[in-house]
CSV table of C-alpha atoms in Angstrom, one decimal:
chain,number,residue,atom,x,y,z
A,14,MET,CA,130.9,238.8,199.2
A,15,GLU,CA,133.0,241.4,201.1
A,16,VAL,CA,132.3,241.6,204.8
A,17,THR,CA,132.3,245.3,205.7
A,18,GLU,CA,131.3,247.3,208.8
A,19,LYS,CA,128.0,248.3,207.2
A,20,LEU,CA,127.2,244.6,206.7
A,21,THR,CA,128.0,243.4,210.2
A,22,ARG,CA,126.5,246.2,212.3
A,23,PRO,CA,123.0,245.7,213.8
A,24,LEU,CA,120.3,247.6,211.9
A,25,THR,CA,118.7,249.4,214.8
A,26,GLU,CA,116.7,251.6,212.3
A,27,ALA,CA,114.4,248.6,211.7
A,28,LYS,CA,113.8,248.0,215.4
A,29,TYR,CA,110.6,250.1,215.6
A,30,LEU,CA,108.8,247.6,213.3
A,31,ASN,CA,108.8,244.8,215.9
A,32,ALA,CA,109.4,246.5,219.2
A,33,ASP,CA,106.9,246.8,222.1
A,34,ASN,CA,104.3,249.5,221.3
A,35,ALA,CA,105.1,249.0,217.6
A,36,ASP,CA,101.6,250.4,216.7
A,37,ARG,CA,102.6,253.8,218.1
A,38,TYR,CA,106.1,253.8,216.6
A,39,ARG,CA,104.9,252.7,213.1
A,40,SER,CA,102.0,255.3,213.2
A,41,ILE,CA,104.5,258.1,214.0
A,42,MET,CA,106.9,257.0,211.3
A,43,ARG,CA,104.0,256.9,208.8
A,44,ILE,CA,103.1,260.5,209.7
A,45,PHE,CA,106.6,261.6,209.0
A,46,PHE,CA,106.7,259.6,205.8
A,47,GLU,CA,103.5,261.2,204.5
A,48,HIS,CA,104.8,264.7,205.3
A,49,TYR,CA,108.2,263.7,203.7
A,50,GLU,CA,106.4,262.9,200.4
A,51,LYS,CA,104.8,266.4,200.5
A,52,LEU,CA,108.3,267.9,201.0
A,53,ASP,CA,107.5,268.8,204.6
A,54,TYR,CA,110.6,267.5,206.3
A,55,TRP,CA,110.5,268.9,209.8
A,56,LEU,CA,107.8,268.3,212.4
A,57,TYR,CA,107.3,269.5,216.0
A,58,GLN,CA,106.1,267.2,218.8
A,59,GLU,CA,102.8,269.0,219.0
A,60,GLU,CA,102.1,268.4,215.3
A,61,VAL,CA,102.8,264.7,215.7
A,62,TYR,CA,100.6,264.4,218.7
A,63,GLY,CA,97.8,266.3,217.0
A,64,GLU,CA,97.8,263.9,214.1
A,65,MET,CA,98.0,260.8,216.4
A,66,ILE,CA,94.9,261.7,218.5
A,67,ARG,CA,92.9,262.5,215.4
A,68,ASP,CA,92.4,258.8,214.9
A,69,PRO,CA,90.0,257.1,217.4
A,70,TYR,CA,92.5,254.3,217.9
A,71,PHE,CA,94.8,256.7,219.8
A,72,ALA,CA,92.0,258.5,221.7
A,73,GLY,CA,93.8,257.9,225.0
A,74,TYR,CA,97.3,258.9,223.7
A,75,ARG,CA,99.1,261.4,226.0
A,76,MET,CA,101.6,264.0,225.3
A,77,ASP,CA,104.2,262.5,227.6
A,78,GLN,CA,103.9,259.2,225.7
A,79,CYS,CA,104.5,261.0,222.4
A,80,GLN,CA,107.6,262.6,223.9
A,81,GLN,CA,108.9,259.2,225.0
A,82,ASP,CA,108.1,257.6,221.6
A,83,LEU,CA,110.0,260.4,219.7
A,84,ALA,CA,112.9,260.0,222.1
A,85,SER,CA,113.1,256.2,221.4
A,86,LEU,CA,112.9,256.7,217.6
A,87,THR,CA,115.6,259.3,217.9
A,88,GLU,CA,117.8,256.9,219.9
A,89,TRP,CA,117.2,254.2,217.2
A,90,LYS,CA,118.3,256.7,214.5
A,91,ASN,CA,114.9,256.7,212.8
A,92,LEU,CA,114.6,260.4,213.5
A,93,THR,CA,117.0,263.3,213.7
A,94,ALA,CA,116.3,265.9,216.4
A,95,ILE,CA,117.5,269.5,216.4
A,96,GLN,CA,116.7,272.1,218.9
A,97,ASP,CA,114.6,275.0,217.6
A,98,THR,CA,116.0,278.3,218.9
A,99,ARG,CA,114.2,280.6,216.5
A,100,LYS,CA,111.2,281.4,218.8
A,101,VAL,CA,113.0,281.3,222.1
A,102,ALA,CA,112.2,284.5,224.2
A,103,THR,CA,113.4,283.5,227.7
A,104,LEU,CA,116.1,281.4,229.3
A,105,GLU,CA,113.4,279.0,230.6
A,106,GLU,CA,112.1,278.3,227.1
A,107,PHE,CA,115.7,277.6,226.0
A,108,LYS,CA,116.2,275.1,228.9
A,109,ASN,CA,113.0,273.2,227.9
A,110,LYS,CA,114.6,272.4,224.6
A,111,LYS,CA,111.9,272.5,222.0
A,112,TYR,CA,112.9,270.1,219.2
A,113,ARG,CA,112.1,269.6,215.6
A,114,TYR,CA,112.3,266.1,214.1
A,115,GLN,CA,113.2,264.8,210.7
A,116,MET,CA,113.3,261.3,209.2
A,117,SER,CA,116.7,259.7,208.5
A,118,GLU,CA,117.6,258.3,205.1
A,119,TYR,CA,117.4,254.7,206.4
A,120,SER,CA,113.9,255.3,207.7
A,121,VAL,CA,112.7,256.7,204.4
A,122,GLU,CA,113.8,253.6,202.6
A,123,ILE,CA,112.4,251.3,205.3
A,124,GLU,CA,109.0,253.0,205.1
A,125,ARG,CA,109.0,252.8,201.3
A,126,LEU,CA,109.6,249.1,201.6
A,127,VAL,CA,106.8,248.7,204.2
A,128,VAL,CA,104.4,250.6,202.0
A,129,ARG,CA,105.3,248.3,199.1
A,130,LEU,CA,104.8,245.2,201.2
A,131,GLU,CA,101.4,246.4,202.3
A,132,ASN,CA,100.4,246.8,198.7
A,133,LEU,CA,102.2,243.7,197.4
A,134,PHE,CA,99.1,241.8,196.5
A,135,ILE,CA,97.5,244.8,195.0
A,136,GLU,CA,100.3,245.9,192.7
A,137,GLY,CA,101.6,242.4,191.7
A,138,ALA,CA,104.2,241.7,189.1
A,139,SER,CA,103.9,241.5,185.3
A,140,LEU,CA,105.8,240.6,182.1
A,141,GLU,CA,106.3,243.7,180.0
A,142,PRO,CA,107.6,243.2,176.4
A,143,THR,CA,107.9,247.0,176.1
A,144,LEU,CA,110.9,246.9,178.6
A,145,LEU,CA,112.7,244.5,176.2
A,146,GLU,CA,112.1,246.9,173.3
A,147,ARG,CA,113.4,249.9,175.3
A,148,ILE,CA,116.5,248.0,176.4
A,149,ARG,CA,117.1,247.0,172.8
A,150,ARG,CA,116.9,250.7,171.7
A,151,GLU,CA,119.1,251.8,174.6
A,152,THR,CA,121.8,249.2,174.0
A,153,GLY,CA,121.8,250.1,170.3
A,154,ARG,CA,122.9,253.6,171.3
A,155,LEU,CA,126.1,252.3,173.0
A,156,PRO,CA,128.5,253.6,170.3
A,157,GLN,CA,126.7,257.0,170.3
A,158,MET,CA,127.0,257.4,174.1
A,159,ALA,CA,130.8,257.1,173.9
A,160,ALA,CA,130.9,260.5,172.2
A,161,ALA,CA,128.0,262.2,174.0
A,162,ASP,CA,128.4,264.6,176.9
A,163,ARG,CA,128.4,263.5,180.5
A,164,ASP,CA,124.8,264.6,181.4
A,165,THR,CA,123.4,262.7,178.4
A,166,VAL,CA,125.3,259.6,179.2
A,167,TYR,CA,124.2,259.6,182.8
A,168,THR,CA,120.6,260.0,181.9
A,169,TRP,CA,120.8,257.2,179.3
A,170,TRP,CA,122.7,255.0,181.8
A,171,ASN,CA,120.0,255.5,184.5
A,172,ASP,CA,117.2,254.7,182.0
A,173,LEU,CA,119.0,251.5,180.9
A,174,ASN,CA,119.5,250.3,184.5
A,175,ASN,CA,116.0,251.1,185.7
A,176,ASP,CA,114.4,249.2,182.8
A,177,PHE,CA,116.7,246.2,183.4
A,178,ILE,CA,115.9,246.2,187.2
A,179,ARG,CA,112.2,246.4,186.5
A,180,LEU,CA,112.4,243.6,183.9
A,181,ASN,CA,114.5,241.3,186.2
A,182,GLN,CA,112.4,241.8,189.3
A,183,ASN,CA,109.0,241.6,187.5
A,184,TYR,CA,109.8,238.4,185.7
A,185,GLN,CA,111.1,236.8,188.9
A,186,ASP,CA,108.0,237.8,190.9
A,187,TYR,CA,105.6,236.8,188.1
A,188,ILE,CA,107.2,233.4,187.5
A,189,ARG,CA,107.3,232.8,191.3
A,190,ASP,CA,103.5,233.5,191.5
A,191,LEU,CA,102.8,231.1,188.7
A,192,ASN,CA,104.8,228.4,190.4
A,193,SER,CA,103.3,228.9,193.9
A,194,VAL,CA,101.2,226.4,195.7
A,195,LYS,CA,98.2,228.7,195.5
A,196,ALA,CA,98.5,228.9,191.7
A,197,GLU,CA,98.9,225.1,191.5
A,198,GLU,CA,95.7,224.6,193.5
A,199,MET,CA,93.8,227.1,191.3
A,200,MET,CA,94.8,225.3,188.1
A,201,HIS,CA,92.8,222.3,189.3
A,202,THR,CA,89.6,224.3,189.7
A,203,ARG,CA,86.9,224.9,187.1
A,204,GLU,CA,87.3,228.7,187.5
A,205,PHE,CA,90.7,228.3,185.9
A,206,LEU,CA,89.1,227.6,182.6
A,207,VAL,CA,87.6,231.1,182.5
A,208,PHE,CA,91.0,233.0,182.1
A,209,LYS,CA,93.2,230.1,180.9
A,210,ASP,CA,93.2,231.3,177.3
A,211,LYS,CA,93.9,234.9,178.4
A,212,LEU,CA,96.8,233.8,180.5
A,213,VAL,CA,98.3,231.7,177.8
A,214,GLU,CA,98.0,234.5,175.3
A,215,TYR,CA,99.7,236.9,177.7
A,216,LEU,CA,102.6,234.5,178.1
A,217,ARG,CA,102.9,233.9,174.4
A,218,ASN,CA,103.0,237.6,173.7
A,219,PHE,CA,105.9,237.9,176.1
A,220,ILE,CA,107.8,235.0,174.5
A,221,LYS,CA,107.3,236.8,171.1
A,222,GLY,CA,108.9,239.9,172.7
A,223,LEU,CA,111.8,237.8,173.9
A,224,GLN,CA,112.4,236.2,170.5
A,225,LYS,CA,112.2,239.5,168.8
A,226,ASN,CA,114.5,241.6,171.1
A,227,VAL,CA,116.9,239.3,173.0
A,228,GLY,CA,119.0,238.4,169.9
A,229,VAL,CA,119.4,242.1,168.9
A,230,ILE,CA,120.3,243.0,172.5
A,231,GLU,CA,122.9,240.3,172.7
A,232,GLU,CA,124.4,241.4,169.4
A,233,ASN,CA,124.5,245.0,170.6
A,234,LEU,CA,126.3,244.0,173.8
A,235,ARG,CA,128.8,241.7,171.9
A,236,MET,CA,129.6,244.4,169.3
A,237,ALA,CA,130.3,247.1,172.0
A,238,ALA,CA,133.9,248.2,171.7
A,239,PRO,CA,135.9,248.1,174.9
A,240,GLU,CA,137.1,251.7,174.4
A,241,ASP,CA,133.5,252.9,174.1
A,242,LEU,CA,132.6,251.1,177.3
A,243,GLU,CA,135.5,252.6,179.1
A,244,ALA,CA,134.5,256.1,177.9
A,245,ILE,CA,130.9,255.5,179.1
A,246,PHE,CA,132.1,254.2,182.5
A,247,GLN,CA,134.4,257.2,183.0
A,248,LYS,CA,131.6,259.7,182.2
A,249,VAL,CA,129.2,257.9,184.5
A,250,ASN,CA,131.7,257.8,187.3
A,251,GLN,CA,132.6,261.5,186.9
A,252,TYR,CA,128.9,262.5,187.1
A,253,GLU,CA,128.4,260.3,190.2
A,254,LEU,CA,131.4,261.9,191.9
A,255,SER,CA,130.2,265.4,190.9
A,256,ILE,CA,127.0,265.0,192.9
A,257,PRO,CA,127.4,266.9,196.2
A,258,ARG,CA,126.6,264.6,199.2
A,259,MET,CA,126.4,266.2,202.6
A,260,ASP,CA,126.4,263.1,204.8
A,261,ALA,CA,129.1,260.9,203.2
A,262,GLU,CA,131.9,261.0,200.8
A,263,VAL,CA,131.9,258.2,198.2
A,264,SER,CA,135.2,256.9,197.0
A,265,PRO,CA,136.0,256.6,193.3
A,266,GLU,CA,136.7,252.9,193.7
A,267,LEU,CA,133.2,252.1,195.0
A,268,ILE,CA,131.6,254.1,192.2
A,269,GLU,CA,133.8,252.3,189.6
A,270,GLU,CA,132.9,248.9,191.1
A,271,LYS,CA,129.2,249.7,191.1
A,272,THR,CA,129.2,250.9,187.5
A,273,ARG,CA,131.1,247.9,186.1
A,274,GLY,CA,129.0,245.5,188.2
A,275,ARG,CA,125.7,246.8,186.8
A,276,TYR,CA,127.0,246.5,183.3
A,277,GLU,CA,128.2,242.9,183.9
A,278,SER,CA,124.7,242.0,185.3
A,279,ILE,CA,123.1,243.3,182.1
A,280,ARG,CA,125.6,241.5,179.9
A,281,SER,CA,125.3,238.1,181.7
A,282,TRP,CA,121.5,238.4,181.5
A,283,PHE,CA,121.4,238.6,177.7
A,284,VAL,CA,124.8,237.2,176.6
A,285,ALA,CA,125.5,233.5,176.8
A,286,GLU,CA,129.2,232.7,177.5
A,287,GLY,CA,131.2,229.7,178.6
A,288,GLY,CA,128.8,227.2,177.2
A,289,GLN,CA,126.1,228.2,179.7
A,290,ASP,CA,122.6,229.5,179.0
A,291,ASN,CA,121.9,233.2,179.7
A,292,GLU,CA,119.1,234.3,182.0
A,293,ALA,CA,116.9,235.2,179.0
A,294,GLY,CA,117.1,231.6,177.8
A,295,LYS,CA,116.2,230.3,181.2
A,296,LEU,CA,113.2,232.7,181.2
A,297,PHE,CA,112.2,231.5,177.8
A,298,ASP,CA,112.3,227.8,178.9
A,299,ALA,CA,110.4,228.6,182.2
A,300,THR,CA,107.7,230.5,180.4
A,301,ASN,CA,107.2,227.7,177.8
A,302,GLU,CA,107.0,225.1,180.6
A,303,ILE,CA,104.3,227.1,182.4
A,304,ILE,CA,102.4,227.4,179.1
A,305,ARG,CA,102.6,223.6,178.6
A,306,ARG,CA,101.4,223.0,182.2
A,307,ILE,CA,98.5,225.4,181.9
A,308,THR,CA,97.5,223.8,178.6
A,309,ARG,CA,97.7,220.3,180.2
A,310,TYR,CA,95.6,221.3,183.2
A,311,GLY,CA,93.1,223.0,181.0
A,312,ALA,CA,92.7,219.9,178.8
A,313,GLN,CA,92.3,217.7,181.9
A,314,LEU,CA,89.6,220.0,183.3
A,315,SER,CA,87.8,220.2,179.9
A,316,GLU,CA,87.9,216.4,179.6
A,317,LYS,CA,86.6,216.0,183.2
A,318,ASN,CA,83.7,218.3,182.5
A,319,ALA,CA,82.8,216.6,179.3
A,320,LEU,CA,83.0,213.2,180.9
A,321,GLY,CA,80.7,214.4,183.7
A,322,ALA,CA,78.2,215.7,181.2
A,323,ASN,CA,78.2,212.4,179.2
A,324,ARG,CA,77.8,210.3,182.3
A,325,ARG,CA,74.8,212.4,183.4
A,326,GLU,CA,73.0,211.6,180.2
A,327,GLU,CA,73.9,207.9,180.5
A,328,TYR,CA,72.6,207.8,184.1
A,329,ARG,CA,69.3,209.5,183.0
A,330,LYS,CA,68.8,207.0,180.2
A,331,MET,CA,69.6,204.1,182.5
A,332,ALA,CA,67.1,205.3,185.1
A,333,GLU,CA,64.4,205.5,182.4
A,334,ILE,CA,65.1,201.8,181.4
A,335,PHE,CA,64.9,200.7,185.0
A,336,LEU,CA,61.5,202.4,185.3
A,337,LYS,CA,60.2,200.4,182.4
A,338,CYS,CA,61.0,197.1,184.1
A,339,GLU,CA,57.7,195.4,185.0
A,340,THR,CA,59.0,192.7,187.4
A,341,MET,CA,61.8,192.4,189.9
A,342,GLU,CA,63.4,189.7,187.8
A,343,GLN,CA,63.7,192.0,184.9
A,344,ALA,CA,65.3,194.6,187.2
A,345,HIS,CA,67.8,192.1,188.4
A,346,GLU,CA,68.7,191.1,184.8
A,347,MET,CA,69.0,194.8,183.9
A,348,ALA,CA,71.3,195.4,187.0
A,349,ALA,CA,73.4,192.4,186.0
A,350,MET,CA,73.8,193.9,182.5
A,351,VAL,CA,74.6,197.4,183.8
A,352,PHE,CA,76.7,196.8,186.9
A,353,GLY,CA,78.0,193.3,186.3
A,354,LEU,CA,81.3,192.3,184.7
A,355,GLU,CA,81.5,192.8,181.0
A,356,ARG,CA,84.0,189.9,180.6
A,357,PRO,CA,83.8,187.5,183.6
A,358,VAL,CA,87.0,185.8,184.6
A,359,HIS,CA,86.9,182.2,185.6
A,360,LEU,CA,89.4,180.8,188.1
A,361,GLN,CA,90.2,177.1,187.9
A,362,SER,CA,91.5,175.1,190.8
A,363,ASP,CA,92.7,171.5,191.0
A,364,ARG,CA,90.8,170.5,194.2
A,365,SER,CA,88.7,167.4,194.1
A,366,ARG,CA,84.9,167.9,194.0
A,367,GLU,CA,82.6,166.5,196.7
A,368,THR,CA,80.5,164.8,193.9
A,369,ASP,CA,80.9,164.0,190.3
A,370,SER,CA,77.3,164.9,189.5
A,371,MET,CA,77.0,167.1,186.4
A,372,ASN,CA,73.6,168.4,187.5
A,373,ARG,CA,75.0,170.2,190.5
A,374,GLY,CA,75.3,174.0,190.1
A,375,VAL,CA,78.2,176.2,190.8
A,376,TYR,CA,76.5,177.9,193.7
A,377,GLU,CA,75.9,174.5,195.3
A,378,GLU,CA,79.6,173.7,195.4
A,379,ARG,CA,81.7,174.6,198.4
A,380,ALA,CA,83.7,177.8,197.8
A,381,GLU,CA,87.5,177.5,197.3
A,382,GLU,CA,89.8,180.0,198.8
A,383,LEU,CA,92.8,181.0,196.6
A,384,VAL,CA,95.6,183.2,198.0
A,385,LEU,CA,96.9,185.7,195.3
A,386,LYS,CA,100.3,187.1,195.7
A,387,PRO,CA,101.6,190.2,193.9
A,388,ARG,CA,104.2,189.6,191.2
A,389,VAL,CA,106.6,192.3,192.3
A,390,ARG,CA,110.1,192.0,193.6
A,391,THR,CA,109.5,194.2,196.6
A,392,TYR,CA,106.6,192.0,197.9
A,393,ARG,CA,107.3,190.5,201.3
A,394,GLU,CA,104.9,188.2,203.2
A,395,LYS,CA,103.7,189.7,206.5
A,396,SER,CA,105.2,187.9,209.5
A,397,ALA,CA,102.8,186.4,211.9
A,398,ARG,CA,102.3,188.5,215.0
A,399,SER,CA,102.5,186.7,218.3
A,400,ALA,CA,102.2,187.9,221.9
A,401,ILE,CA,105.2,188.5,224.0
A,402,ALA,CA,106.1,185.4,225.9
A,403,ASP,CA,106.5,185.6,229.7
A,404,THR,CA,110.2,184.7,230.3
A,405,GLY,CA,110.2,185.8,234.0
A,406,ARG,CA,110.8,182.3,235.2
A,407,GLU,CA,113.7,181.7,232.9
A,408,LYS,CA,115.2,185.1,233.7
A,409,ALA,CA,115.0,184.3,237.5
A,410,ALA,CA,116.6,180.9,236.9
A,411,ALA,CA,119.4,182.5,234.9
A,412,ARG,CA,120.0,185.2,237.5
A,413,ALA,CA,120.1,182.6,240.3
A,414,ASP,CA,122.6,180.5,238.3
A,415,MET,CA,124.8,183.6,237.6
A,416,LEU,CA,124.8,184.6,241.3
A,417,ALA,CA,125.7,181.1,242.3
A,418,ARG,CA,128.7,181.1,239.9
A,419,LEU,CA,129.8,184.5,241.2
A,420,ARG,CA,129.7,183.2,244.8
A,421,ALA,CA,131.7,180.2,243.8
A,422,ASP,CA,134.3,182.4,242.0
A,423,ARG,CA,134.5,184.7,245.0
A,424,GLU,CA,135.0,181.8,247.4
A,425,GLN,CA,137.8,180.3,245.2
A,426,VAL,CA,139.6,183.7,245.0
A,427,SER,CA,139.2,184.3,248.7
A,428,ARG,CA,141.0,181.0,249.4
A,429,LEU,CA,144.0,182.4,247.5
A,430,GLU,CA,144.2,185.6,249.7
A,431,GLN,CA,146.8,185.5,252.5
A,432,GLU,CA,146.8,188.4,254.9
A,433,GLY,CA,145.0,190.7,252.4
A,434,ARG,CA,147.4,189.9,249.6
A,435,ILE,CA,147.4,187.6,246.6
A,436,ASP,CA,151.0,186.8,245.5
A,437,PHE,CA,151.1,185.3,242.0
A,438,ALA,CA,154.4,183.4,243.0
A,439,CYS,CA,152.6,181.6,245.8
A,440,LEU,CA,149.5,180.5,244.0
A,441,PRO,CA,148.5,176.8,243.9
A,442,VAL,CA,147.2,175.1,240.8
A,443,ILE,CA,144.2,177.3,239.8
A,444,GLU,CA,141.2,176.9,237.5
A,445,PRO,CA,141.0,178.8,234.2
A,446,ARG,CA,138.0,180.8,235.5
A,447,VAL,CA,140.0,182.0,238.5
A,448,ARG,CA,143.0,182.9,236.3
A,449,GLU,CA,140.7,185.1,234.1
A,450,ILE,CA,139.5,186.9,237.2
A,451,LEU,CA,143.0,187.6,238.5
A,452,LEU,CA,144.3,188.7,235.1
A,453,LYS,CA,141.3,191.1,234.7
A,454,TRP,CA,142.2,192.7,238.1
A,455,LEU,CA,145.8,193.1,236.9
A,456,SER,CA,144.6,194.7,233.6
A,457,ASP,CA,142.3,197.1,235.4
A,458,ALA,CA,145.0,198.3,237.8
A,459,MET,CA,147.6,198.6,235.0
A,460,GLU,CA,145.2,201.0,233.1
A,461,ASN,CA,145.3,203.4,236.0
A,462,GLY,CA,148.2,205.7,236.7
A,463,ASP,CA,148.3,204.9,240.4
A,464,TYR,CA,147.9,201.1,239.7
A,465,THR,CA,144.6,200.8,241.7
A,466,GLY,CA,141.3,199.2,241.0
A,467,ARG,CA,138.2,197.7,242.4
A,468,THR,CA,136.8,194.2,242.3
A,469,GLU,CA,133.4,193.2,241.1
A,470,ASP,CA,132.0,193.5,244.7
A,471,GLY,CA,133.6,196.9,245.2
A,472,ARG,CA,136.8,196.0,247.2
A,473,PRO,CA,139.6,198.5,246.4
A,474,TYR,CA,143.1,197.1,245.8
A,475,VAL,CA,146.5,198.3,244.7
A,476,LEU,CA,149.1,196.5,242.5
A,477,ASP,CA,152.5,195.8,244.2
A,478,LEU,CA,155.3,196.1,241.6
A,479,SER,CA,158.2,196.0,244.1
A,480,GLN,CA,159.3,192.5,242.9
A,481,ALA,CA,158.3,192.9,239.2
A,482,GLU,CA,161.9,192.2,238.1
A,483,GLU,CA,161.6,188.6,239.3
A,484,ARG,CA,159.8,186.0,237.3
A,485,CYS,CA,157.3,183.4,238.5
A,486,VAL,CA,155.3,180.5,237.1
A,487,VAL,CA,151.6,180.4,237.5
A,488,ARG,CA,150.2,176.8,237.3
A,489,CYS,CA,146.7,176.2,235.9
A,490,LEU,CA,144.7,173.2,235.1
A,491,ASP,CA,145.0,173.8,231.4
A,492,GLY,CA,148.8,174.8,231.4
A,493,ASN,CA,151.4,177.0,232.9
A,494,PHE,CA,152.6,180.5,232.0
A,495,THR,CA,155.5,182.7,233.1
A,496,MET,CA,154.9,186.3,234.3
A,497,PRO,CA,156.6,189.0,236.5
A,498,ARG,CA,156.2,188.5,240.2
A,499,LEU,CA,153.3,190.8,241.1
A,500,SER,CA,151.0,191.0,244.1
A,501,ILE,CA,147.4,192.3,244.6
A,502,VAL,CA,147.1,194.1,247.9
A,503,PHE,CA,143.6,194.7,249.2
A,504,GLN,CA,143.1,198.0,251.0
A,505,GLU,CA,140.0,196.9,252.9
A,506,ALA,CA,139.3,193.7,254.8
A,507,ARG,CA,136.7,191.4,253.3
A,508,LYS,CA,133.2,191.9,254.7
């Protein structure tokens, strides 16, 4: 992809489709488009207003609204306005600036697209084998076109490209419709059986057209001589450049790129290169897969309908037999025969019986419960669910214990403080817990650039490094260690 100015600029010409008052803008543009198709390119404001109020929907439409709408469409480059000076008789009429309006090229193409979208479900797509036959004939004329005149080559080139574009777009749209969710749901209904055979026949005729023409087209494209192709490209480019264009000047490089790109698209669609399938082969496989799916769904529907018919007859016969039962006992026996198990399964357990009497029936014995577990690797027994235990008392006890330990630690550390300072060289023998607290304060202060920190209860302090070159020994209950002589200086008195 090449990022150009045309690609990155906002498309203001399409703004009227979703802007406020889009019903008025779209109606005005449809009026211009209908006149454009009749070769009536220029319209006055009065003509547009007259056609708008002709419809009851715009019964309250005013002339000043029409003027504003035309001005907005002109600003969005949907319309081109030109002042009409042919019927001006006075200076006042010239100052009023009576305009004529014409659709821009972008707007014409946008309206064509909108009309096609409105009729999308009416027109639909199709698979036309005749397009393949026409492409086969046109590609077979490649050597002849190299020696033909420029006008003949351009007409042949346009016919070839138009047929290819129709074939490519139609097959993509048709296959998309057959693979849609709506089509999938319809294939499971009984109504699908009505036109199943017709659809399969239609797809098979298209496959026959593929098998008949694709090989010939591929051979024609492979056998095309490079010098013949260059001659054709040159004539097509010359004709394109000879077409007078009033609004823009097309460069020869763009024409050359477009011509060669179209030919490469046609060649890659029919010719398989590099060990990869061509687009025609993919279409062949996709169509065959759709036929198999349609046939499979049709067989399932037919089997379901036949099964339902057979079951109805069985149920009718069964009801007649039940009606012939004279007693309730006979009806129970008949029900056991119809709805009971065809092959009962007996489960044997190793529990001890309550009695060894052989005259005791099965229904008189106490039922035994057997737990059956699936024989799969992924089976996991469900864990027993239990209520959330109330641990409030344990939490309160743990909290009280923690607060007590914090108070004890604070009291031990406060005894080491002398005039708002803790000098590590003057410490007595301390416990390991106190040593951990002091070393943590040192670590917190060393991590800051200004060597400051805060204790657990929020007291700010600063680390005194003035005697750090000296060494001192800190004695603990579990051993001694040597460190630089540092001091912790508190900046606030203890509360």
